[in-house]
PDB file of C-alpha atoms in Angstrom:
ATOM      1  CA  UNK A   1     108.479 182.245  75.764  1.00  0.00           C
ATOM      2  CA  UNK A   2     106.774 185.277  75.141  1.00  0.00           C
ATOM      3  CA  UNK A   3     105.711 186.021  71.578  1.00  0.00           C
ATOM      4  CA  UNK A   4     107.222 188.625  69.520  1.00  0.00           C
ATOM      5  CA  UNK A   5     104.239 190.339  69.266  1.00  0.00           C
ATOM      6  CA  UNK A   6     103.868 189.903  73.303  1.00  0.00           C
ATOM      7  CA  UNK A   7     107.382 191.804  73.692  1.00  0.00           C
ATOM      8  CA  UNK A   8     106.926 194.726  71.392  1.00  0.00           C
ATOM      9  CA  UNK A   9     103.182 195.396  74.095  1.00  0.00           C
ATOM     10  CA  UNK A  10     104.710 194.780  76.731  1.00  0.00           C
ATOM     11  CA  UNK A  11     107.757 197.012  76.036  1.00  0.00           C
ATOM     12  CA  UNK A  12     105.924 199.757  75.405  1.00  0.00           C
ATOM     13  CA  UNK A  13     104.033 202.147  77.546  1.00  0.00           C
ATOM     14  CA  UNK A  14     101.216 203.263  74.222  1.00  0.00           C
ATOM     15  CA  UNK A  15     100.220 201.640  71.291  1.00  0.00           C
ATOM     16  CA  UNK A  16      98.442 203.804  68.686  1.00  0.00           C
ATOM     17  CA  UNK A  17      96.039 203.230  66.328  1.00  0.00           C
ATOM     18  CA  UNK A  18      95.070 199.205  67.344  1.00  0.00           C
ATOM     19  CA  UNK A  19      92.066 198.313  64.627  1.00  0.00           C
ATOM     20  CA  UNK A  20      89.474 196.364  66.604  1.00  0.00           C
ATOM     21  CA  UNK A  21      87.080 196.482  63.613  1.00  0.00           C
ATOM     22  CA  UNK A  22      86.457 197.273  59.990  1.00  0.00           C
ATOM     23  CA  UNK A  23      83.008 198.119  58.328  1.00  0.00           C
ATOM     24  CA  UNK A  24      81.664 200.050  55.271  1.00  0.00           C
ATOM     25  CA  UNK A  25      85.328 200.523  54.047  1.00  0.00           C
ATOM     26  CA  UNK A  26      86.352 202.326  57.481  1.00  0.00           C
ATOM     27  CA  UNK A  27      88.749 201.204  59.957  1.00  0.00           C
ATOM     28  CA  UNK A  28      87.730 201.489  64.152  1.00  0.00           C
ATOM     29  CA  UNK A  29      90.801 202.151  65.971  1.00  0.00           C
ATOM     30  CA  UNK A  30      91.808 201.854  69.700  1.00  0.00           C
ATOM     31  CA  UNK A  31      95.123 203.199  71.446  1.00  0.00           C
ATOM     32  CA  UNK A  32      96.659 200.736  73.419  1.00  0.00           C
ATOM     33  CA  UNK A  33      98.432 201.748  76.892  1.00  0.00           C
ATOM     34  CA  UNK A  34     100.553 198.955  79.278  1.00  0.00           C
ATOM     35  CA  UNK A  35     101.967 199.758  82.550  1.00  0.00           C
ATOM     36  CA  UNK A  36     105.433 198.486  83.132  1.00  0.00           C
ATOM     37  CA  UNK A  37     103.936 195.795  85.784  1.00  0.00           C
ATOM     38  CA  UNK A  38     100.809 194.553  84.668  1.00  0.00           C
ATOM     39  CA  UNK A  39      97.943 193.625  87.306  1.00  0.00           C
ATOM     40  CA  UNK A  40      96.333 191.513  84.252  1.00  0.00           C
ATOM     41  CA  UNK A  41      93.539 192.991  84.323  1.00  0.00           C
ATOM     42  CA  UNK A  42      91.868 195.856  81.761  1.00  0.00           C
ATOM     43  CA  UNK A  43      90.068 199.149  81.825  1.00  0.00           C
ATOM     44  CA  UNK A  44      88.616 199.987  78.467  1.00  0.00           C
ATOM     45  CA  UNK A  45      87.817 203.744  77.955  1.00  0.00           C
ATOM     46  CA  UNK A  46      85.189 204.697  75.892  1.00  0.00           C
ATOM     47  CA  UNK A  47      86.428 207.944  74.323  1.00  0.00           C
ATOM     48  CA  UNK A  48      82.793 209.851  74.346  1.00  0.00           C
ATOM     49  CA  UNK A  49      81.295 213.454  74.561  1.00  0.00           C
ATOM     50  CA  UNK A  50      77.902 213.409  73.500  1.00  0.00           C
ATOM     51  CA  UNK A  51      78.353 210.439  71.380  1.00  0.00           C
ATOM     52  CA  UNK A  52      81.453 212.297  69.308  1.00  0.00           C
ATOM     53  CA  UNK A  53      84.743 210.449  69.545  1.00  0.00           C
ATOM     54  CA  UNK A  54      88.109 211.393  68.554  1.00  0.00           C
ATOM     55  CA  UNK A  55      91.600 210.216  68.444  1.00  0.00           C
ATOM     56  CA  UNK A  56      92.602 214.128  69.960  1.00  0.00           C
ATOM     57  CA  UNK A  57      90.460 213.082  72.961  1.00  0.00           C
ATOM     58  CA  UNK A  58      92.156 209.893  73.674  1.00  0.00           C
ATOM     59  CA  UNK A  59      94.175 210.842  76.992  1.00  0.00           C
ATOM     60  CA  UNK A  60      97.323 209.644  77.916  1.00  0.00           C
ATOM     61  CA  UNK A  61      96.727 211.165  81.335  1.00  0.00           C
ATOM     62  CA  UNK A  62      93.599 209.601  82.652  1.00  0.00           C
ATOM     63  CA  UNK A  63      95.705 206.557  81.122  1.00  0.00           C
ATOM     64  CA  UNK A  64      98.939 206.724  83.629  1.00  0.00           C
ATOM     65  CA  UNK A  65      96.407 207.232  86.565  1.00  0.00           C
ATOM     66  CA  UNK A  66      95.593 203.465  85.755  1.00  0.00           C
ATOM     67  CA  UNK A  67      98.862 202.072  84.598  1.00  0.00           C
ATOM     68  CA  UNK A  68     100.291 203.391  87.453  1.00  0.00           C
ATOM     69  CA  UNK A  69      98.209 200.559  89.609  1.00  0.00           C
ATOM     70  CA  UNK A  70      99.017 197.983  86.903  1.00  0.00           C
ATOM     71  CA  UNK A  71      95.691 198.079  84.334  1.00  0.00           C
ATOM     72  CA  UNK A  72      96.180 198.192  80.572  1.00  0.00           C
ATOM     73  CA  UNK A  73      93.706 200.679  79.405  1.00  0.00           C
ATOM     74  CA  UNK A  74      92.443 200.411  76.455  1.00  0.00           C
ATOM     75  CA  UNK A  75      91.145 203.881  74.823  1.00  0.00           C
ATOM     76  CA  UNK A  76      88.209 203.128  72.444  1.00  0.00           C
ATOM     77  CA  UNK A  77      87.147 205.663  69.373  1.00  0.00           C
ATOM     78  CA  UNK A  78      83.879 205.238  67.569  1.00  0.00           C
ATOM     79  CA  UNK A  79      82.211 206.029  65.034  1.00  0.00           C
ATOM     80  CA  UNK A  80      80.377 209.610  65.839  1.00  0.00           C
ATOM     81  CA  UNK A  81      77.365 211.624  65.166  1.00  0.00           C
ATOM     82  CA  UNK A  82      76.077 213.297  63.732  1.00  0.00           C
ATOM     83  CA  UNK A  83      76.934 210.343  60.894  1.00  0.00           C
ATOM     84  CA  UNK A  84      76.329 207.581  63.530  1.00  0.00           C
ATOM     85  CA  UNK A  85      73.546 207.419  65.652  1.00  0.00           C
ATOM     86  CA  UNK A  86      72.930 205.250  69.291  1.00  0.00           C
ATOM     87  CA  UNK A  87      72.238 202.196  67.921  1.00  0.00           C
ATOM     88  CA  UNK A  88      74.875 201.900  65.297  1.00  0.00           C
ATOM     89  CA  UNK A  89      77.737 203.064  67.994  1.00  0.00           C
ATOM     90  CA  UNK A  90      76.887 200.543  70.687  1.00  0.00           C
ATOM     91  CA  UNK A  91      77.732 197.663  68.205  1.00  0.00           C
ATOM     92  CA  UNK A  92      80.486 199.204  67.456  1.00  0.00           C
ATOM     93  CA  UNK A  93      82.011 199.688  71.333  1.00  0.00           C
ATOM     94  CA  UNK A  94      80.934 195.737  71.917  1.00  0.00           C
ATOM     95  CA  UNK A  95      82.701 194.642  69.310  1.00  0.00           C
ATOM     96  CA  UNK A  96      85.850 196.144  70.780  1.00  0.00           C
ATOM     97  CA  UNK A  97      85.471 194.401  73.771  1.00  0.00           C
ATOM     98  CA  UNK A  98      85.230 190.989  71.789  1.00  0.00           C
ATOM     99  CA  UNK A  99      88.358 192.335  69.885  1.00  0.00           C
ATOM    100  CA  UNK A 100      90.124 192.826  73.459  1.00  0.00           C
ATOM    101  CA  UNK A 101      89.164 189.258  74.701  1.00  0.00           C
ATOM    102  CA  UNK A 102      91.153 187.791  71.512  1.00  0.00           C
ATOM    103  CA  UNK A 103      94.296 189.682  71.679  1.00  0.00           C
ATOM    104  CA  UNK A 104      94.203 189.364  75.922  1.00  0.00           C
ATOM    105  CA  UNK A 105      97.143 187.243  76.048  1.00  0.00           C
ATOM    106  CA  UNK A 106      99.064 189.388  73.233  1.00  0.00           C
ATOM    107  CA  UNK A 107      98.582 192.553  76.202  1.00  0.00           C
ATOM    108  CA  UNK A 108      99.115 190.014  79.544  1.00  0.00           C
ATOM    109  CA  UNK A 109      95.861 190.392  80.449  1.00  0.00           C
ATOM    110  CA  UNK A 110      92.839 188.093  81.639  1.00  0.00           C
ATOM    111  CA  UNK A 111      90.247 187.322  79.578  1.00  0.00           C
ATOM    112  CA  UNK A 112      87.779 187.824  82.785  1.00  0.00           C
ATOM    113  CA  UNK A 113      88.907 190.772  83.992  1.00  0.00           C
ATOM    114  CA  UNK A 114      87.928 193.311  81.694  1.00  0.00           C
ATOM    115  CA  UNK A 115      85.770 196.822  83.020  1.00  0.00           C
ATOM    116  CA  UNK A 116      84.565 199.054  80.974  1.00  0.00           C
ATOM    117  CA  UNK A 117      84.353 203.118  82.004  1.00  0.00           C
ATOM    118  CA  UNK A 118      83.629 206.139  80.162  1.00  0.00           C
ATOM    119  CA  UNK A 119      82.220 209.852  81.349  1.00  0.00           C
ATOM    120  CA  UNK A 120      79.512 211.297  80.270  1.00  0.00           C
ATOM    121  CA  UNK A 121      78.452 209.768  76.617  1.00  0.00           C
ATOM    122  CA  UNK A 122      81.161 207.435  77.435  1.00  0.00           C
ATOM    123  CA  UNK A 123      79.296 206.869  80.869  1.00  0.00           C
ATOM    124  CA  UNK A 124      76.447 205.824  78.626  1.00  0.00           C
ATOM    125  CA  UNK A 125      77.757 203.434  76.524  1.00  0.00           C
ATOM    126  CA  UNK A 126      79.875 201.541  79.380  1.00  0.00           C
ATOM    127  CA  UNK A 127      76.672 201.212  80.673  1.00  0.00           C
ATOM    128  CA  UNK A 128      74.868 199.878  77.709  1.00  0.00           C
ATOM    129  CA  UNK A 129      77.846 197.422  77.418  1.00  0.00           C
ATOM    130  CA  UNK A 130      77.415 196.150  80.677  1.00  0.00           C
ATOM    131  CA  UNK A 131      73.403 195.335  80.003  1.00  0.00           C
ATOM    132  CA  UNK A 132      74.068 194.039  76.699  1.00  0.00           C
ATOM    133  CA  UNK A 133      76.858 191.695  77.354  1.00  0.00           C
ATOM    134  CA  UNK A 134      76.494 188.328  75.787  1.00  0.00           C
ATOM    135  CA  UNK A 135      78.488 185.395  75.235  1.00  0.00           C
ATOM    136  CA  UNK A 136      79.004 185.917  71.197  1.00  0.00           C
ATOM    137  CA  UNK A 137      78.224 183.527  68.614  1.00  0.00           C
ATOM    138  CA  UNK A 138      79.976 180.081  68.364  1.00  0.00           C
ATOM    139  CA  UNK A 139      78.922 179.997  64.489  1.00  0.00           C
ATOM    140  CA  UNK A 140      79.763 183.896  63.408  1.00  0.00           C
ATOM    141  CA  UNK A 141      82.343 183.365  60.306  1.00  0.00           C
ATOM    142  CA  UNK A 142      84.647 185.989  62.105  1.00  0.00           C
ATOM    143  CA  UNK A 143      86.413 184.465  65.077  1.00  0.00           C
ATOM    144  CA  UNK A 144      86.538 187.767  66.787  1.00  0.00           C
ATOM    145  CA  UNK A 145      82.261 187.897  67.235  1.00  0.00           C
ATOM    146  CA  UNK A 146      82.606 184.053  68.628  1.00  0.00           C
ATOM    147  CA  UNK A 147      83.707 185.848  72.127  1.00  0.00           C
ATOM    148  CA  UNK A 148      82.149 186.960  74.801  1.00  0.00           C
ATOM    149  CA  UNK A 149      81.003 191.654  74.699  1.00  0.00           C
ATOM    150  CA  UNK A 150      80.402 191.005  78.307  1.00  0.00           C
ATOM    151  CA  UNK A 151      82.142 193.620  80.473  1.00  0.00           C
ATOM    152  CA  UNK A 152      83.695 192.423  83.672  1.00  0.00           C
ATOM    153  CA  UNK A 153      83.373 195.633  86.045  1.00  0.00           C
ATOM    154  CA  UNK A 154      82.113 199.263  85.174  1.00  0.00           C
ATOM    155  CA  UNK A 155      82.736 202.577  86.128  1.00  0.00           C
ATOM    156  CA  UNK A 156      80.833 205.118  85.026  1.00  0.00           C
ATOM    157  CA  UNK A 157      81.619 208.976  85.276  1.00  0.00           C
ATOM    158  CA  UNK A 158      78.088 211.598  85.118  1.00  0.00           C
ATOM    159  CA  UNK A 159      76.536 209.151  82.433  1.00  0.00           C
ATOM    160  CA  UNK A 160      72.916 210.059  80.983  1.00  0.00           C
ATOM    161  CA  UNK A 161      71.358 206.923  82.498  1.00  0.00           C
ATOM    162  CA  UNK A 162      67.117 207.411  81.459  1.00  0.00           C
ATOM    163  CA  UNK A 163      66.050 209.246  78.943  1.00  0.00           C
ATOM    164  CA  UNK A 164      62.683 208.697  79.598  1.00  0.00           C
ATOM    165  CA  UNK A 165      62.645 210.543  82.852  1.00  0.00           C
ATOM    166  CA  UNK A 166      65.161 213.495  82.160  1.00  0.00           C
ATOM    167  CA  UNK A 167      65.193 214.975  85.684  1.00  0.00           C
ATOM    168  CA  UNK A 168      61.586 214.950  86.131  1.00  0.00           C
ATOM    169  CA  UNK A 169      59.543 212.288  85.840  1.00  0.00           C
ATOM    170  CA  UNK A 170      58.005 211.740  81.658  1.00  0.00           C
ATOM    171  CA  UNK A 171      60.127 214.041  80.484  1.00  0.00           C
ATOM    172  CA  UNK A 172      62.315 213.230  77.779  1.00  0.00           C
ATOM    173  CA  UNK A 173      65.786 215.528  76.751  1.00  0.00           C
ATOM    174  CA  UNK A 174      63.658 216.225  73.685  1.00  0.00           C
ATOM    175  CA  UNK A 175      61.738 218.510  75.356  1.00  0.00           C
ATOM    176  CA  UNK A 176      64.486 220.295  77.251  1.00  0.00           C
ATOM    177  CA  UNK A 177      66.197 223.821  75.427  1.00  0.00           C
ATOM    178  CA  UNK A 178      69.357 223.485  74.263  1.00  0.00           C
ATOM    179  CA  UNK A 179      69.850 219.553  74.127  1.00  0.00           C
ATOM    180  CA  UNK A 180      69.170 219.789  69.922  1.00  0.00           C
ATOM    181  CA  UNK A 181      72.713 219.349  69.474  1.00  0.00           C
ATOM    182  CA  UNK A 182      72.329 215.836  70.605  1.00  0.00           C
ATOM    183  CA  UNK A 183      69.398 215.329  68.120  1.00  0.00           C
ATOM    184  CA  UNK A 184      71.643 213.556  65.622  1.00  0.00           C
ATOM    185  CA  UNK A 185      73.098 210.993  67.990  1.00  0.00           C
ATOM    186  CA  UNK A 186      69.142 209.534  68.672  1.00  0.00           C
ATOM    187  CA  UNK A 187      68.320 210.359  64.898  1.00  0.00           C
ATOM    188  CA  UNK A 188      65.649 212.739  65.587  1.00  0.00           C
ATOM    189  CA  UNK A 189      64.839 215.879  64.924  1.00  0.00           C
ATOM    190  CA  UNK A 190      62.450 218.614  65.842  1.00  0.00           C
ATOM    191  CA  UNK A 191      59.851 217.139  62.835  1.00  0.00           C
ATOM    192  CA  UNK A 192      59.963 213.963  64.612  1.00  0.00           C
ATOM    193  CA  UNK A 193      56.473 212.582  65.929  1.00  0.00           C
ATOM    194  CA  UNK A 194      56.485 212.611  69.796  1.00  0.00           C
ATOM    195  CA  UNK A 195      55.424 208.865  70.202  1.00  0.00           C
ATOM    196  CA  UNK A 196      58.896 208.138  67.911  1.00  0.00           C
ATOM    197  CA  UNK A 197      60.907 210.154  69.791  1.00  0.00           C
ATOM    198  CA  UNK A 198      59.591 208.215  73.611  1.00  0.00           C
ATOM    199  CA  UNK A 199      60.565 205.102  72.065  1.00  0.00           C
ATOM    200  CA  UNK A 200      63.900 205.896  71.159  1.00  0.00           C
ATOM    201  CA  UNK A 201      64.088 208.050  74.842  1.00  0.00           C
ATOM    202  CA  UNK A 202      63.095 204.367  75.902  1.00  0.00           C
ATOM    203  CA  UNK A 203      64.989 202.478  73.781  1.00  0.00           C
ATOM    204  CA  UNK A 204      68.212 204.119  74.537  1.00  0.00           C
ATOM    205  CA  UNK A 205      67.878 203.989  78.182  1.00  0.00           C
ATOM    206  CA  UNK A 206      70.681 201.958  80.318  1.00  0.00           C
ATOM    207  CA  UNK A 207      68.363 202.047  82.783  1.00  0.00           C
ATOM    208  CA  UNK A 208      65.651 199.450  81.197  1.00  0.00           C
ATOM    209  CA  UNK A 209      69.048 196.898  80.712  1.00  0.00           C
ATOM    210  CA  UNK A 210      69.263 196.892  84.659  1.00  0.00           C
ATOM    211  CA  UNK A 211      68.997 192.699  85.475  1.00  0.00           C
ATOM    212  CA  UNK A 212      70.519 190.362  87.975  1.00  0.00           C
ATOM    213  CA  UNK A 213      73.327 189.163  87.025  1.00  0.00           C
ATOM    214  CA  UNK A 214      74.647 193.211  85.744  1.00  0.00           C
ATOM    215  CA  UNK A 215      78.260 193.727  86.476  1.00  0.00           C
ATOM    216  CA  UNK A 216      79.127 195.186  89.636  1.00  0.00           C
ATOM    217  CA  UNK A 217      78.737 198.804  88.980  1.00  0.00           C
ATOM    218  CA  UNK A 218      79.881 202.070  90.204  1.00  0.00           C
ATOM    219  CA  UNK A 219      78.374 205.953  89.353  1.00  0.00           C
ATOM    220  CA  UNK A 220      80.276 208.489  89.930  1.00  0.00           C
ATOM    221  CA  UNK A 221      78.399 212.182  89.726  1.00  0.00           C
ATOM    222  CA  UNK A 222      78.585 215.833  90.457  1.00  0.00           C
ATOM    223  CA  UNK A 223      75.687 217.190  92.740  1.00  0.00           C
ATOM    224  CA  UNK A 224      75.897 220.581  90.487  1.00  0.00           C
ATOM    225  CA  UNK A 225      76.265 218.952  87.245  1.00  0.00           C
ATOM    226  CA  UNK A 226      74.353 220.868  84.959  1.00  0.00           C
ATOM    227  CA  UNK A 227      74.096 219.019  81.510  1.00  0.00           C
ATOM    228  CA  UNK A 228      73.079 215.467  83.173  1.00  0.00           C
ATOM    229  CA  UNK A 229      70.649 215.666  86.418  1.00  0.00           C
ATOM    230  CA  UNK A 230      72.276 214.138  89.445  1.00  0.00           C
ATOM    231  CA  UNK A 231      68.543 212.549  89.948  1.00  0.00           C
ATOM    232  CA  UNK A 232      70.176 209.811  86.463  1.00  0.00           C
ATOM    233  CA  UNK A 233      72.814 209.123  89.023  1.00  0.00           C
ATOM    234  CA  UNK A 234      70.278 208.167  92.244  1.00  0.00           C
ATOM    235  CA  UNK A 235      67.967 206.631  89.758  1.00  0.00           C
ATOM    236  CA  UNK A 236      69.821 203.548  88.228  1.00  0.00           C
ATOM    237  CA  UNK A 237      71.589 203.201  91.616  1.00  0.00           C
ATOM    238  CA  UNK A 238      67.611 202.305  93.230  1.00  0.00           C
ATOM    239  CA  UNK A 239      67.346 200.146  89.917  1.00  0.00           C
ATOM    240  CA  UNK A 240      70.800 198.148  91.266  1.00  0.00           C
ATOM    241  CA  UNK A 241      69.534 198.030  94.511  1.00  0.00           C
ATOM    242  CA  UNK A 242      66.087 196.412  93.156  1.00  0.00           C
ATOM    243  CA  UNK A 243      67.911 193.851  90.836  1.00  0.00           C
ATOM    244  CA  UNK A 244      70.170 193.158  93.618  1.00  0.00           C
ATOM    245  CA  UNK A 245      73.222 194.131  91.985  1.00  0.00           C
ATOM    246  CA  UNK A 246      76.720 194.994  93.369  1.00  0.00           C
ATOM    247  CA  UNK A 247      76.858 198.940  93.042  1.00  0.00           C
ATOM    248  CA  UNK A 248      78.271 202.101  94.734  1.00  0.00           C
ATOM    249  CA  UNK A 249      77.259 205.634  94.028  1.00  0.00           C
ATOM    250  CA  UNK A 250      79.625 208.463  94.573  1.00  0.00           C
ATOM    251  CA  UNK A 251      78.682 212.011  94.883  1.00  0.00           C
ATOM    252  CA  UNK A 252      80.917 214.310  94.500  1.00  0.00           C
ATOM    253  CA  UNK A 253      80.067 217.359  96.332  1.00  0.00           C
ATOM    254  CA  UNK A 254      80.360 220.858  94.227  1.00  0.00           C
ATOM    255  CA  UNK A 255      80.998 218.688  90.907  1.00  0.00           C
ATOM    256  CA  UNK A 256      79.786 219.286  87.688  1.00  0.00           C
ATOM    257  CA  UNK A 257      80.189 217.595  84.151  1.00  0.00           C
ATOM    258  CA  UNK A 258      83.246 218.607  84.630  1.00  0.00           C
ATOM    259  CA  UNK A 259      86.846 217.551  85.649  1.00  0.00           C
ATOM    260  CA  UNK A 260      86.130 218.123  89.101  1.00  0.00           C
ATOM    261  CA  UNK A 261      83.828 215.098  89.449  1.00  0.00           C
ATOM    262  CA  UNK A 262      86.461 213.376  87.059  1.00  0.00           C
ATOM    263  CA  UNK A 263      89.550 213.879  89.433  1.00  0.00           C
ATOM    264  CA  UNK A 264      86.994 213.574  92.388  1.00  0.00           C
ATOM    265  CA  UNK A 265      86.112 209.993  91.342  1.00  0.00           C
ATOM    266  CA  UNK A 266      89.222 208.505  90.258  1.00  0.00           C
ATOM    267  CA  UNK A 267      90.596 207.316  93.494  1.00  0.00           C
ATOM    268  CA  UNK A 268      86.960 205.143  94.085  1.00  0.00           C
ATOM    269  CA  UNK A 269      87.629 204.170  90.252  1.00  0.00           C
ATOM    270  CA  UNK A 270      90.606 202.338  90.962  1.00  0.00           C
ATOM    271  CA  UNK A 271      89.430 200.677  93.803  1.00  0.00           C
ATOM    272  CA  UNK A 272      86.229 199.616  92.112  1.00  0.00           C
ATOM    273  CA  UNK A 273      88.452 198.571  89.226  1.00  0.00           C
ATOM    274  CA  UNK A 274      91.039 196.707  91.455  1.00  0.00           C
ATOM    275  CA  UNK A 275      88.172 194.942  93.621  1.00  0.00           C
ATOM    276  CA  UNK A 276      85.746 194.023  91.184  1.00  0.00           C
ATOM    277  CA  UNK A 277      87.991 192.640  88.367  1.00  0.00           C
ATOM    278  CA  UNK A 278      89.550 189.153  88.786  1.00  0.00           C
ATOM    279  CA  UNK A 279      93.062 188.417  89.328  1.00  0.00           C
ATOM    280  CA  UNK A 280      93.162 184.963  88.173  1.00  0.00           C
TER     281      UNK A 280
END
């Protein structure tokens, strides 16, 4: 018999306001959304534009595009800059993934079949998810960090993939007009020594997690996009294809950072989603 917490998810199509972790006196929230038929298996949305996250951006839309095909989604906020920078959000976003793993058979879902997907920012951190997956620690006082960060799946949507090598090769976004705005997200500014700021650009790079054994991984991007050079896109894809891992780049012809590469994508999404991820 189902629990009673088990019926309330399941009878619902959204669940707001899910707290998958509390720090410094503030509570990390997730909204929770569960298809009518569930193919047990989860996409987590990291809800991310240039690393600022907000409960107005969580979208029930992109959401029914998955439920419709059976996935939970799970729509992630974190903590945002300019009071949160890179390295304090990514902890953040793998501890909801633990958090999803323990409360898996609460939303009928697998344990192993868990992707992680985001656009843009949110591209980014799916991505440095995926390379920083590990299998949590058996003596951590909170059961919740004794399970496994490690993302089944990804799908990522025009995600900044090397900062090192922003569309050229050696140079960083740092030295590229109008990107300032992200300063706060790396914790630099424009007083910040040039050898600092390449070891963050490095630091902060998906690209350098690339290993065998990365989940299977698809890009989706825009050949006009913009904000984020399509060359991120062809670069991490030649870094799969070196580390021998399962991958798939889309291009979406006359797509920018924009919802045209979004809506261009999603049908490859949910096949990547539906192949990739378990079903037992």
């Amino acid at each position: 018999m189902l629990s009673f917490v088990a019926v309330i998810a399941s009878a619902q199509t959204r669940v707001r306001d899910v707290i998958y972790l509390k720090q410094g006196g503030c509570a990390y929230t997730m909204d929770v959304f569960t298809p009518q038929t569930s193919n047990h298996k989860a996409v987590v949305w990291m809800v991310s534009g240039g690393w600022f996250s907000n409960h107005e951006s969580i979208s029930p839309e992109l959401a029914k595009t998955f439920m419709d095909k059976g996935f939970t989604v799970f729509e992630v906020v974190h903590g945002s800059q300019p009071k949160y920078t890179i390295p304090e959000i990514v902890p953040q976003v793998r501890r909801a993934i633990r958090f999803i793993r323990s409360v898996a058979s609460t939303y009928d879902i697998l344990p192993n079949a868990i992707g992680v997907s985001g656009a843009s920012a949110g591209g980014h951190l799916s991505l440095e998810i995926a390379g920083l997956g590990d299998d949590g620690d058996p003596n951590a006082k909170d059961p919740v960090d004794r399970l496994s960060s490690r993302a089944d799946a990804v799908v990522a949507f025009y995600p900044p993939t090397d900062f090192e090598n922003w569309g050229a090769y050696s140079v960083t976004p740092f030295k590229i007009a109008g990107m300032q705005v992200f300063y706060p997200a790396f914790g630099v500014n424009a007083q910040t020594p040039d050898n600092v700021k390449q070891k963050i650009a490095h630091d902060t790079s998906p690209i350098i997690l690339v290993k065998s054994g990365y989940p299977p991984t698809l890009i989706v991007h825009g050949d006009q996009d913009k904000l984020v050079p399509v060359q991120q896109a062809h670069e991490i894809d030649a870094s799969f294809a070196s580390a021998n891992v399962v991958h798939k780049l889309v291009i979406v012809p006359g797509g920018g950072h924009d919802a045209v590469t979004l809506i261009g994508g999603v049908a490859a999404a949910l096949d990547w989603s539906s192949s990739h991820l378990p079903s037992k």
